[in-house]
Amino acid sequence: MKFSERLYHKLHPIWRRNHTHPFIIELGNGTLPVEKFRFYMIQDYLYLIDYAKLFALGAVKANDLQTMGKFAALLDSTMNVEMSLHRTYAARFGISEEELEHAAPSPITLAYTHYMLHAAQNGSLAELVAALLPCMWGYWEIGKELSSIPGASDHALYGEWIRMYSSEEFGGLAQWCIGLLDQLAQGKPEGELARLEEIFLNTTRYEYMFWDMAYHRTMWPTD
Ligand SMILES: Cc1ncc(CO)c(N)n1
């Protein structure tokens, strides 16, 4: 069994919870209140600034030029394709790029991005990929599922989001990351695989918490 298949079976229950979370259900049927989406968009932009850095670190840790080049392309597409979706939405909400970039991160955004950056900076290339994979893989799964709902991809506000994450281009990048992790996991001792699984499990949990944070617009309880 491929390592990614082992991960898929193990983590499927958490992914099901993502797919049935009210944020995703309402994004798919178009009833998600705009203020929840607006909050999500700002936090996700902050998230992506750090997420993009994982790709830059991937280029540093890559052992061959083909992998290095692919990480450079992922960095470019995150900053210039994915984040431009957020900039377009922000403009529609009357939020400037400056405001977007300097918004205050929520505690979950901070915890999630710092966890990923810690794993990426201190671990092997395999650990870095284990940290970033649930994000791409999970969004692609959600994008595909929502795009199968009649009319969802044409929704005036949320259609663009669904089209981005169900696109061939995004799916291809997610599949490349899955393939890379499978390749890096090959022949590794069980102890190392368990460590990769733990990182993957933690960022999968953070993905769920991110949806929940967005739905409830959770900031610091002390503010
Ligand atoms: C929180 C989160 N996870 C994954 C993605 C997909 O890149 C995203 N934009 N945001």
JSON list of N, CA and C and ligand atoms in Angstrom, two decimals, residues 44 47-48 51 82 112 135 139 165 170 207 210, ligand 1:
[
{"chain": "A", "resi": 44, "resn": "ASP", "atom": "N", "xyz": [-7.46, 33.41, 5.76]},
{"chain": "A", "resi": 44, "resn": "ASP", "atom": "CA", "xyz": [-6.83, 32.49, 4.81]},
{"chain": "A", "resi": 44, "resn": "ASP", "atom": "C", "xyz": [-5.69, 33.19, 4.06]},
{"chain": "A", "resi": 47, "resn": "TYR", "atom": "N", "xyz": [-2.85, 33.07, 6.34]},
{"chain": "A", "resi": 47, "resn": "TYR", "atom": "CA", "xyz": [-2.39, 31.69, 6.34]},
{"chain": "A", "resi": 47, "resn": "TYR", "atom": "C", "xyz": [-1.50, 31.43, 5.11]},
{"chain": "A", "resi": 48, "resn": "LEU", "atom": "N", "xyz": [-1.96, 31.89, 3.95]},
{"chain": "A", "resi": 48, "resn": "LEU", "atom": "CA", "xyz": [-1.24, 31.60, 2.71]},
{"chain": "A", "resi": 48, "resn": "LEU", "atom": "C", "xyz": [0.13, 32.28, 2.63]},
{"chain": "A", "resi": 51, "resn": "TYR", "atom": "N", "xyz": [2.08, 29.80, 4.39]},
{"chain": "A", "resi": 51, "resn": "TYR", "atom": "CA", "xyz": [2.04, 28.53, 3.65]},
{"chain": "A", "resi": 51, "resn": "TYR", "atom": "C", "xyz": [2.99, 28.60, 2.45]},
{"chain": "A", "resi": 82, "resn": "GLU", "atom": "N", "xyz": [-3.45, 31.65, -6.44]},
{"chain": "A", "resi": 82, "resn": "GLU", "atom": "CA", "xyz": [-4.36, 31.42, -5.31]},
{"chain": "A", "resi": 82, "resn": "GLU", "atom": "C", "xyz": [-4.61, 32.71, -4.52]},
{"chain": "A", "resi": 112, "resn": "TYR", "atom": "N", "xyz": [-1.75, 27.24, 13.65]},
{"chain": "A", "resi": 112, "resn": "TYR", "atom": "CA", "xyz": [-1.62, 26.36, 12.48]},
{"chain": "A", "resi": 112, "resn": "TYR", "atom": "C", "xyz": [-0.36, 26.72, 11.66]},
{"chain": "A", "resi": 135, "resn": "CYS", "atom": "N", "xyz": [-3.46, 20.35, 3.47]},
{"chain": "A", "resi": 135, "resn": "CYS", "atom": "CA", "xyz": [-4.05, 21.60, 2.99]},
{"chain": "A", "resi": 135, "resn": "CYS", "atom": "C", "xyz": [-4.44, 21.46, 1.53]},
{"chain": "A", "resi": 139, "resn": "TYR", "atom": "N", "xyz": [-8.30, 20.56, 0.32]},
{"chain": "A", "resi": 139, "resn": "TYR", "atom": "CA", "xyz": [-9.03, 21.59, -0.44]},
{"chain": "A", "resi": 139, "resn": "TYR", "atom": "C", "xyz": [-9.46, 21.05, -1.80]},
{"chain": "A", "resi": 165, "resn": "TYR", "atom": "N", "xyz": [-10.61, 25.71, -6.50]},
{"chain": "A", "resi": 165, "resn": "TYR", "atom": "CA", "xyz": [-10.12, 24.52, -5.79]},
{"chain": "A", "resi": 165, "resn": "TYR", "atom": "C", "xyz": [-10.54, 23.20, -6.42]},
{"chain": "A", "resi": 170, "resn": "PHE", "atom": "N", "xyz": [-5.13, 23.07, -9.87]},
{"chain": "A", "resi": 170, "resn": "PHE", "atom": "CA", "xyz": [-4.93, 22.88, -8.43]},
{"chain": "A", "resi": 170, "resn": "PHE", "atom": "C", "xyz": [-4.82, 21.39, -8.11]},
{"chain": "A", "resi": 207, "resn": "GLU", "atom": "N", "xyz": [-6.84, 21.84, 9.86]},
{"chain": "A", "resi": 207, "resn": "GLU", "atom": "CA", "xyz": [-7.73, 22.20, 8.74]},
{"chain": "A", "resi": 207, "resn": "GLU", "atom": "C", "xyz": [-9.17, 22.27, 9.25]},
{"chain": "A", "resi": 210, "resn": "PHE", "atom": "N", "xyz": [-9.69, 25.28, 11.36]},
{"chain": "A", "resi": 210, "resn": "PHE", "atom": "CA", "xyz": [-9.71, 26.52, 10.57]},
{"chain": "A", "resi": 210, "resn": "PHE", "atom": "C", "xyz": [-11.12, 26.80, 10.06]},
{"chain": "B", "resi": 1, "resn": "LIG", "atom": "C1", "xyz": [-6.39, 26.81, 5.63]},
{"chain": "B", "resi": 1, "resn": "LIG", "atom": "C2", "xyz": [-6.10, 26.47, 4.21]},
{"chain": "B", "resi": 1, "resn": "LIG", "atom": "N1", "xyz": [-5.77, 25.21, 3.90]},
{"chain": "B", "resi": 1, "resn": "LIG", "atom": "C3", "xyz": [-5.51, 24.87, 2.63]},
{"chain": "B", "resi": 1, "resn": "LIG", "atom": "C4", "xyz": [-5.56, 25.81, 1.61]},
{"chain": "B", "resi": 1, "resn": "LIG", "atom": "C5", "xyz": [-5.30, 25.40, 0.17]},
{"chain": "B", "resi": 1, "resn": "LIG", "atom": "O1", "xyz": [-4.13, 25.93, -0.29]},
{"chain": "B", "resi": 1, "resn": "LIG", "atom": "C6", "xyz": [-5.90, 27.12, 1.98]},
{"chain": "B", "resi": 1, "resn": "LIG", "atom": "N2", "xyz": [-5.99, 28.10, 1.05]},
{"chain": "B", "resi": 1, "resn": "LIG", "atom": "N3", "xyz": [-6.17, 27.42, 3.28]}
]
